Amino acid sequence: MNFSEVFKLSNQLCKFSPNGKYLASCVQYRLVIRDVSTLQILQLYTCLDQIQYIEWSSDSMFILCAMYKRGLVQVWSLEQPDWHCKIDEGSAGLVSSCWSPDGRHILNTTEFHLRITLWSLSAKSVSYIKYPKACQQGIAFTHDGRHMALAERRDCKDYISIFVCNDWRLLRHFETETQDLTGIAWAPNGCVLAVWDTCLEYKVLLYSLDGRLLSSYCAYEWSLGIKSVAWSPTSQFLAIGSFDEKIRILNHVTWKPIKEFEHPATITNLKTVVYKEVERSAGIRADDFPFSTPRGNPTSLFSNHSKYEIAQVPVSLRTIKPDSDRANPDLGIGLLAFSANNRYLASKNDNMPYCVWIWDIQKMRPFVVLEQTSVVRAFHWDPVQPRLAICTGNNRVYLWSPTGSVSVQVPAEGVFNVLSVSWHPLGQDSLLVMSKDQLCLCYLETEEEEK
């Protein structure tokens, strides 16, 4: 495993282009475009203010930079570096911005969610969509880019509008049976839209493309409900994580649960492999040397190293007691993600913040539990292979695959606490590793290269 040199970064704003050829990163008000294979700078753009969000167009030809504080969006072209576009929302303000699937329209949501402004780069026109709802996931596009679902709030009721993306005509508009809609998500095949209610009420609604209610599911009442939702890549399963520390798997035929995954504090199943991260000191202290060490964190010479050890069951996992007085207690399934091959499901139970659970979907049982020494910040599946990358806010990256798991230290000078990771979109054995103000690429050696 090899690492590139370290580059500067602001606010973890760094993304691969969808075609996998470019890497965009931000340093305050500058946008840097690099060639992924060489990491040489191809373009350097200067924005009018500090960049707060970036997003590539689907064809990797354009990239937008949003400056929410000033209500501005600037768009840059890779093919024509001299061309640029500036969108100013003025007094309406700006809270979010995104591309449409065709990569030629930009959807800006104004402050207080008064409206969505639809800007066309090709026709140089503008149109408006009223009453967008302020929620976690209020806009959803189908994977084929044909349709957009929008959550709306009008007259104290929740609605869904479905638009055809090629001409933006309204296909369907219907009221949902929710008290306070929180999120929407299309199945990967684009046939079913999942809608879930506020965490105060456990309710999942499944609608067809023409607005028919296919099914409604409620696991329990009078307690905190849904916390996370994830579709399987094949659209066969809908995983629902809730505050009762369980995952319920709904099937696509009857939309009823076929399995419940619990997250017990003690692992007793002999078929479940438990990897425990164990830190070991290098055995050399900086005080033992007559020369001074660099400022900041010690270099790798003096820092702790770690490895995974397989624990013998039964194993007691580390848990925390959630603060019930807080609005969003550290309780329940906060992270859910299926592997690209639909074989595995990864989850994190927030009151077991040191553990990542991996479930075998084919056999519907717990497969692996990885217990870290630090709180798990994020994990991300390889888009091609069943490989999971994990970060915990220290200077290490953790990788799991069905063949085993490994802990790798980022060989950077000074402080490099990994806060997020992202795989190359084409799965080309490279991983983007980001700290608060730095980035580097991690290159995984394949079996062919090792030979």
Coordinates of C-alpha atoms in Angstrom, one line a residue:
M1 CA 0.0 0.0 0.0
N2 CA 1.4 3.4 -1.0
F3 CA 0.5 7.0 -0.4
S4 CA 0.8 10.1 -2.5
E5 CA 2.3 13.4 -1.2
V6 CA 0.0 15.5 1.0
F7 CA -1.8 18.5 -0.4
K8 CA -3.6 21.4 1.3
L9 CA -7.4 21.4 1.6
S10 CA -10.2 23.4 3.2
N11 CA -13.3 22.0 4.9
Q12 CA -12.8 18.5 3.4
L13 CA -14.0 19.8 0.0
C14 CA -12.5 17.3 -2.4
K15 CA -14.2 15.0 -4.9
F16 CA -13.3 12.7 -7.7
S17 CA -15.0 13.5 -11.0
P18 CA -17.6 10.9 -12.1
N19 CA -15.4 9.6 -15.0
G20 CA -12.6 9.1 -12.5
K21 CA -10.1 11.2 -14.4
Y22 CA -9.9 14.4 -12.3
L23 CA -9.7 15.3 -8.6
A24 CA -11.2 18.7 -7.5
S25 CA -10.1 20.2 -4.2
C26 CA -10.6 23.6 -2.5
V27 CA -8.2 25.8 -0.7
Q28 CA -10.3 28.7 0.7
Y29 CA -11.4 30.6 -2.4
R30 CA -9.3 28.6 -4.9
L31 CA -10.5 25.5 -6.8
V32 CA -7.7 23.1 -7.9
I33 CA -8.3 20.5 -10.6
R34 CA -5.7 17.7 -10.7
D35 CA -5.1 14.7 -13.0
V36 CA -5.9 11.6 -10.9
S37 CA -3.1 9.5 -12.5
T38 CA -0.3 12.1 -12.0
L39 CA -1.8 14.5 -9.5
Q40 CA -0.5 17.4 -11.6
I41 CA -2.5 20.6 -11.6
L42 CA -4.6 20.9 -14.7
Q43 CA -6.6 24.0 -13.9
L44 CA -6.6 26.6 -11.1
Y45 CA -9.8 28.7 -10.6
T46 CA -10.3 31.7 -8.3
C47 CA -13.8 32.2 -6.8
L48 CA -15.2 35.4 -5.4
D49 CA -15.3 34.1 -1.8
Q50 CA -14.5 31.1 0.3
I51 CA -16.0 27.9 -1.2
Q52 CA -18.4 26.0 0.9
Y53 CA -19.6 23.3 -1.4
I54 CA -18.5 21.7 -4.7
E55 CA -20.2 19.3 -7.1
W56 CA -19.2 17.8 -10.5
S57 CA -21.7 17.6 -13.3
S58 CA -22.6 14.0 -14.4
D59 CA -20.4 14.2 -17.5
S60 CA -17.4 15.6 -15.6
M61 CA -17.3 18.7 -17.9
F62 CA -18.4 21.3 -15.4
I63 CA -18.0 21.9 -11.7
L64 CA -20.0 24.2 -9.5
C65 CA -18.7 26.1 -6.4
A66 CA -21.3 27.3 -3.9
M67 CA -20.7 30.3 -1.6
Y68 CA -23.8 30.2 0.6
K69 CA -22.8 33.2 2.7
R70 CA -22.9 35.4 -0.4
G71 CA -25.8 33.6 -2.2
L72 CA -23.5 32.8 -5.1
V73 CA -22.7 29.9 -7.3
Q74 CA -19.9 29.9 -9.8
V75 CA -19.6 27.3 -12.5
W76 CA -16.3 26.4 -14.3
S77 CA -15.7 24.4 -17.5
L78 CA -12.8 22.0 -17.9
E79 CA -13.0 22.0 -21.7
Q80 CA -13.1 25.8 -21.9
P81 CA -11.1 27.2 -19.0
D82 CA -12.0 30.8 -20.1
W83 CA -15.7 30.2 -19.8
H84 CA -17.4 30.6 -16.5
C85 CA -20.9 31.3 -15.1
K86 CA -22.0 33.2 -12.1
I87 CA -25.4 32.8 -10.5
D88 CA -26.5 35.3 -7.9
E89 CA -29.6 34.6 -5.9
G90 CA -29.5 38.1 -4.4
S91 CA -31.6 38.9 -1.4
A92 CA -33.3 35.4 -1.6
G93 CA -30.1 33.8 -0.2
L94 CA -28.9 30.3 -0.8
V95 CA -28.8 27.2 1.5
S96 CA -28.1 24.4 -1.0
S97 CA -27.1 23.9 -4.7
C98 CA -26.9 20.8 -6.9
W99 CA -26.8 19.6 -10.5
S100 CA -29.6 17.9 -12.4
P101 CA -28.7 14.5 -13.8
D102 CA -28.1 16.0 -17.3
G103 CA -25.4 18.3 -16.0
R104 CA -26.8 21.3 -17.7
H105 CA -29.3 22.6 -15.0
I106 CA -28.6 23.8 -11.5
L107 CA -31.1 23.7 -8.7
N108 CA -30.6 26.3 -6.0
T109 CA -32.7 26.3 -2.8
T110 CA -33.2 29.8 -1.3
E111 CA -33.1 30.7 2.3
F112 CA -36.1 29.5 4.5
H113 CA -36.8 27.1 1.6
L114 CA -39.1 29.6 -0.1
R115 CA -38.4 28.2 -3.5
I116 CA -36.0 26.2 -5.7
T117 CA -34.6 28.2 -8.6
L118 CA -33.9 26.1 -11.7
W119 CA -31.1 27.6 -13.9
S120 CA -30.5 26.2 -17.4
L121 CA -26.9 26.7 -18.7
S122 CA -27.8 25.6 -22.2
A123 CA -31.0 27.7 -22.7
K124 CA -29.9 30.5 -20.3
S125 CA -33.3 30.4 -18.8
V126 CA -34.6 30.3 -15.2
S127 CA -37.7 28.8 -13.7
Y128 CA -39.0 28.3 -10.1
I129 CA -40.5 25.5 -8.0
K130 CA -42.4 26.7 -4.9
Y131 CA -42.9 25.1 -1.5
P132 CA -39.8 22.8 -1.1
K133 CA -39.8 21.2 2.3
A134 CA -36.9 21.8 4.7
C135 CA -35.8 18.3 5.6
Q136 CA -32.8 16.0 5.5
Q137 CA -33.4 14.5 2.1
G138 CA -35.9 16.5 0.2
I139 CA -34.7 16.0 -3.4
A140 CA -34.1 12.6 -5.0
F141 CA -33.2 11.7 -8.6
T142 CA -33.7 8.3 -10.1
H143 CA -30.4 6.5 -11.1
D144 CA -31.2 6.8 -14.8
G145 CA -31.7 10.6 -14.4
R146 CA -35.2 10.6 -15.9
H147 CA -37.2 11.7 -12.9
M148 CA -36.9 13.9 -9.8
A149 CA -39.0 13.6 -6.7
L150 CA -39.4 16.7 -4.5
A151 CA -40.8 16.9 -1.0
E152 CA -43.1 19.9 -0.5
R153 CA -44.9 21.4 2.5
R154 CA -48.0 23.5 1.9
D155 CA -51.0 24.2 4.0
C156 CA -49.4 22.3 6.9
K157 CA -49.4 19.1 4.9
D158 CA -46.7 17.0 3.1
Y159 CA -46.7 16.5 -0.6
I160 CA -44.5 14.8 -3.3
S161 CA -44.1 16.2 -6.8
I162 CA -42.5 14.0 -9.4
F163 CA -40.9 15.9 -12.4
V164 CA -39.6 14.6 -15.8
C165 CA -36.1 15.9 -15.9
N166 CA -35.7 16.4 -19.7
D167 CA -38.4 19.1 -19.9
W168 CA -39.2 19.6 -16.2
R169 CA -42.9 19.0 -16.6
L170 CA -44.9 17.9 -13.6
L171 CA -45.7 14.2 -13.9
R172 CA -47.4 13.5 -10.5
H173 CA -48.4 15.5 -7.4
F174 CA -49.8 13.8 -4.4
E175 CA -50.2 14.1 -0.6
T176 CA -48.3 11.8 1.6
E177 CA -49.6 10.1 4.8
T178 CA -46.9 11.7 7.0
Q179 CA -47.0 14.0 10.0
D180 CA -43.6 15.6 9.2
L181 CA -41.8 14.1 6.3
T182 CA -38.0 13.7 6.9
G183 CA -36.6 12.1 3.8
I184 CA -37.2 10.4 0.4
A185 CA -35.1 8.0 -1.6
W186 CA -35.7 6.2 -5.0
A187 CA -35.0 2.5 -5.4
P188 CA -32.0 2.1 -7.7
N189 CA -34.3 0.7 -10.4
G190 CA -36.4 4.0 -10.3
C191 CA -39.7 2.2 -9.8
V192 CA -40.4 2.8 -6.1
L193 CA -40.0 5.9 -3.9
A194 CA -39.4 5.4 -0.2
V195 CA -40.8 8.2 2.1
W196 CA -40.2 8.2 5.8
D197 CA -41.6 10.3 8.6
T198 CA -40.1 12.2 11.5
C199 CA -38.2 10.3 14.1
L200 CA -41.1 10.9 16.5
E201 CA -43.2 8.5 14.5
Y202 CA -42.1 5.2 12.9
K203 CA -43.5 5.2 9.4
V204 CA -42.2 4.2 6.0
L205 CA -44.4 4.7 2.9
L206 CA -43.6 3.2 -0.5
Y207 CA -45.0 4.9 -3.6
S208 CA -44.9 3.9 -7.3
L209 CA -43.8 6.3 -10.0
D210 CA -47.4 7.2 -10.7
G211 CA -48.1 8.2 -7.1
R212 CA -49.9 5.0 -5.9
L213 CA -49.3 4.0 -2.3
L214 CA -47.8 0.5 -2.6
S215 CA -47.3 -0.2 1.1
S216 CA -47.0 1.4 4.5
Y217 CA -44.8 -0.1 7.3
C218 CA -44.7 0.7 11.0
A219 CA -42.6 -1.4 13.4
Y220 CA -43.8 0.2 16.7
E221 CA -45.4 3.3 18.2
W222 CA -44.9 5.8 21.0
S223 CA -41.1 5.8 20.8
L224 CA -38.3 7.3 18.7
G225 CA -38.5 5.8 15.2
I226 CA -36.4 5.8 12.1
K227 CA -32.9 7.1 12.0
S228 CA -31.4 5.8 8.7
V229 CA -32.6 4.2 5.5
A230 CA -30.7 2.5 2.7
W231 CA -31.7 0.7 -0.5
S232 CA -29.8 -2.4 -1.7
P233 CA -28.2 -2.0 -5.2
T234 CA -30.6 -4.5 -6.7
S235 CA -33.7 -2.8 -5.2
Q236 CA -34.6 -6.1 -3.6
F237 CA -34.2 -4.9 0.0
L238 CA -34.9 -1.7 2.0
A239 CA -32.9 -1.5 5.2
I240 CA -34.4 0.7 8.0
G241 CA -32.2 1.6 11.0
S242 CA -34.1 2.9 14.0
F243 CA -33.6 4.2 17.5
D244 CA -34.3 0.8 19.1
E245 CA -30.9 -0.4 17.9
K246 CA -32.3 -2.7 15.2
I247 CA -32.2 -2.9 11.4
R248 CA -35.3 -4.2 9.7
I249 CA -34.9 -5.6 6.2
L250 CA -38.0 -5.2 4.0
N251 CA -38.4 -7.3 0.8
H252 CA -39.6 -5.8 -2.5
V253 CA -42.4 -8.3 -3.1
T254 CA -44.6 -7.9 0.0
W255 CA -42.8 -4.9 1.6
K256 CA -42.8 -6.8 4.9
P257 CA -39.8 -7.4 7.1
I258 CA -38.0 -10.6 6.4
K259 CA -35.3 -10.1 9.1
E260 CA -34.4 -8.0 12.1
F261 CA -30.7 -7.4 12.9
E262 CA -30.0 -6.6 16.5
H263 CA -26.8 -5.1 17.9
P264 CA -26.2 -6.9 21.2
A265 CA -23.5 -5.7 23.6
T266 CA -22.2 -9.2 23.9
I267 CA -21.3 -11.3 20.9
T268 CA -22.0 -15.0 21.5
N269 CA -22.5 -16.3 17.9
L270 CA -19.5 -18.6 17.1
K271 CA -19.9 -17.8 13.4
T272 CA -19.4 -14.1 13.9
V273 CA -15.8 -12.9 13.6
V274 CA -14.8 -10.1 16.0
Y275 CA -11.8 -8.0 15.1
K276 CA -10.4 -5.9 17.9
E277 CA -8.0 -3.1 17.2
V278 CA -5.0 -3.3 19.5
E279 CA -2.6 -0.4 19.8
R280 CA 1.1 -1.1 20.5
S281 CA 3.7 1.5 21.3
A282 CA 6.8 1.7 19.2
G283 CA 8.8 1.4 22.4
I284 CA 10.8 4.5 21.8
R285 CA 10.1 7.7 23.6
A286 CA 11.0 11.2 22.3
D287 CA 12.5 12.0 25.7
D288 CA 15.2 9.3 25.2
F289 CA 16.8 11.3 22.4
P290 CA 19.2 14.2 22.8
F291 CA 17.8 16.0 19.8
S292 CA 14.5 17.9 19.6
T293 CA 11.5 16.4 17.8
P294 CA 9.3 18.3 15.4
R295 CA 6.5 20.4 16.7
G296 CA 2.9 19.1 16.8
N297 CA 2.2 15.4 16.9
P298 CA 5.2 13.1 17.0
T299 CA 6.3 11.5 13.8
S300 CA 5.6 7.8 13.1
L301 CA 8.8 6.9 14.9
F302 CA 7.3 7.8 18.2
S303 CA 3.5 7.2 17.6
N304 CA 1.5 4.1 18.4
H305 CA 0.9 1.5 15.8
S306 CA -2.1 -0.7 15.7
K307 CA -3.3 -4.0 14.3
Y308 CA -6.4 -6.2 14.4
E309 CA -6.6 -9.3 16.6
I310 CA -9.4 -11.9 16.3
A311 CA -11.2 -12.1 19.7
Q312 CA -12.6 -15.3 21.1
V313 CA -16.4 -15.3 21.7
P314 CA -18.1 -14.4 23.8
V315 CA -17.0 -10.8 23.4
S316 CA -18.3 -7.8 25.3
L317 CA -18.3 -4.6 23.2
R318 CA -17.8 -1.1 24.4
T319 CA -21.0 0.9 24.8
I320 CA -21.9 4.4 26.0
K321 CA -24.9 5.6 27.9
P322 CA -26.8 8.0 25.7
D323 CA -28.0 11.3 27.2
S324 CA -31.8 11.1 27.1
D325 CA -32.1 14.8 27.7
R326 CA -30.5 15.7 24.4
A327 CA -32.5 16.3 21.2
N328 CA -30.6 13.8 19.2
P329 CA -29.3 11.2 21.6
D330 CA -26.4 8.9 20.6
L331 CA -28.7 6.0 20.2
G332 CA -29.7 3.8 17.4
I333 CA -28.5 3.0 13.8
G334 CA -26.9 6.2 12.5
L335 CA -25.1 4.7 9.5
L336 CA -26.2 2.1 6.9
A337 CA -24.7 1.1 3.6
F338 CA -24.9 -1.9 1.3
S339 CA -21.8 -3.2 -0.6
A340 CA -21.9 -2.9 -4.4
N341 CA -22.4 -6.6 -4.9
N342 CA -25.4 -6.6 -2.6
R343 CA -23.7 -9.3 -0.4
Y344 CA -23.0 -7.2 2.7
L345 CA -24.6 -4.5 4.8
A346 CA -22.4 -2.3 7.1
S347 CA -24.0 -0.5 10.0
K348 CA -23.0 1.6 13.1
N349 CA -25.0 1.7 16.3
D350 CA -24.5 5.1 17.8
N351 CA -24.4 4.0 21.4
M352 CA -21.7 1.5 20.3
P353 CA -19.7 4.2 18.5
Y354 CA -16.5 2.1 18.4
C355 CA -17.9 -0.7 16.4
V356 CA -18.7 -1.4 12.7
W357 CA -21.1 -4.3 12.1
I358 CA -21.0 -6.2 8.8
W359 CA -24.0 -8.4 7.9
D360 CA -24.1 -11.2 5.4
I361 CA -27.3 -10.5 3.4
Q362 CA -27.2 -13.8 1.6
K363 CA -27.3 -15.8 4.8
M364 CA -29.1 -13.0 6.8
R365 CA -26.8 -13.1 9.8
P366 CA -24.0 -11.1 11.5
F367 CA -20.7 -11.8 9.7
V368 CA -18.1 -9.5 11.2
V369 CA -17.8 -6.9 13.9
L370 CA -14.8 -4.5 14.0
E371 CA -14.2 -2.8 17.3
Q372 CA -11.9 0.3 17.1
T373 CA -10.0 2.1 19.8
S374 CA -11.5 5.4 18.7
V375 CA -15.0 6.5 17.7
V376 CA -15.9 5.5 14.1
R377 CA -16.4 8.7 12.1
A378 CA -17.3 7.3 8.7
F379 CA -17.1 4.3 6.4
H380 CA -17.4 3.9 2.7
W381 CA -17.8 0.8 0.4
D382 CA -15.7 0.3 -2.7
P383 CA -18.1 0.9 -5.7
V384 CA -16.9 -2.3 -7.4
Q385 CA -15.5 -4.8 -4.9
P386 CA -16.7 -5.7 -1.4
R387 CA -14.2 -3.6 0.4
L388 CA -14.9 -1.2 3.3
A389 CA -12.8 1.7 4.3
I390 CA -13.2 3.1 7.8
C391 CA -11.9 6.2 9.6
T392 CA -11.9 7.1 13.2
G393 CA -10.4 10.6 13.4
N394 CA -6.8 9.4 14.1
N395 CA -3.9 9.0 11.6
R396 CA -4.9 5.6 10.4
V397 CA -7.1 4.1 7.6
Y398 CA -8.8 0.8 8.2
L399 CA -9.8 -1.6 5.4
W400 CA -12.0 -4.7 5.6
S401 CA -12.7 -7.3 2.9
P402 CA -14.0 -10.9 3.2
T403 CA -10.4 -12.1 3.3
G404 CA -9.5 -10.0 6.4
S405 CA -8.9 -6.5 7.8
V406 CA -5.9 -4.2 8.1
S407 CA -4.9 -1.0 9.8
V408 CA -2.7 1.4 7.9
Q409 CA -1.0 4.5 9.2
V410 CA -0.9 7.6 6.9
P411 CA 2.8 8.4 6.6
A412 CA 2.4 12.2 6.8
E413 CA 4.5 14.5 8.8
G414 CA 2.8 16.3 11.7
V415 CA -1.0 16.0 12.3
F416 CA -3.1 14.0 9.8
N417 CA -6.3 12.9 11.5
V418 CA -8.4 11.1 8.9
L419 CA -12.0 12.5 9.0
S420 CA -13.4 11.1 5.8
V421 CA -12.6 8.6 3.0
S422 CA -13.8 8.2 -0.5
W423 CA -13.1 5.4 -3.1
H424 CA -12.2 6.1 -6.7
P425 CA -15.6 6.0 -8.6
L426 CA -14.4 3.3 -10.9
G427 CA -12.9 1.2 -8.1
Q428 CA -9.3 1.6 -9.5
D429 CA -7.6 0.6 -6.2
S430 CA -7.2 4.2 -5.0
L431 CA -8.7 5.8 -1.9
L432 CA -9.1 9.5 -1.2
V433 CA -8.1 10.2 2.4
M434 CA -9.0 13.6 4.0
S435 CA -8.2 15.4 7.2
K436 CA -9.5 18.8 8.3
D437 CA -7.0 20.7 6.1
Q438 CA -5.1 18.1 4.1
L439 CA -5.6 15.3 1.6
C440 CA -3.7 12.4 0.0
L441 CA -4.4 9.4 -2.1
C442 CA -3.9 5.8 -0.9
Y443 CA -3.0 3.3 -3.5
L444 CA -3.8 -0.4 -2.9
E445 CA -1.5 -3.0 -4.4
T446 CA -3.4 -5.7 -6.4
E447 CA -2.3 -9.3 -6.5
E448 CA -0.9 -8.8 -10.0
E449 CA 1.3 -5.9 -8.8
E450 CA 2.6 -7.9 -5.9
K451 CA 3.7 -10.7 -8.2

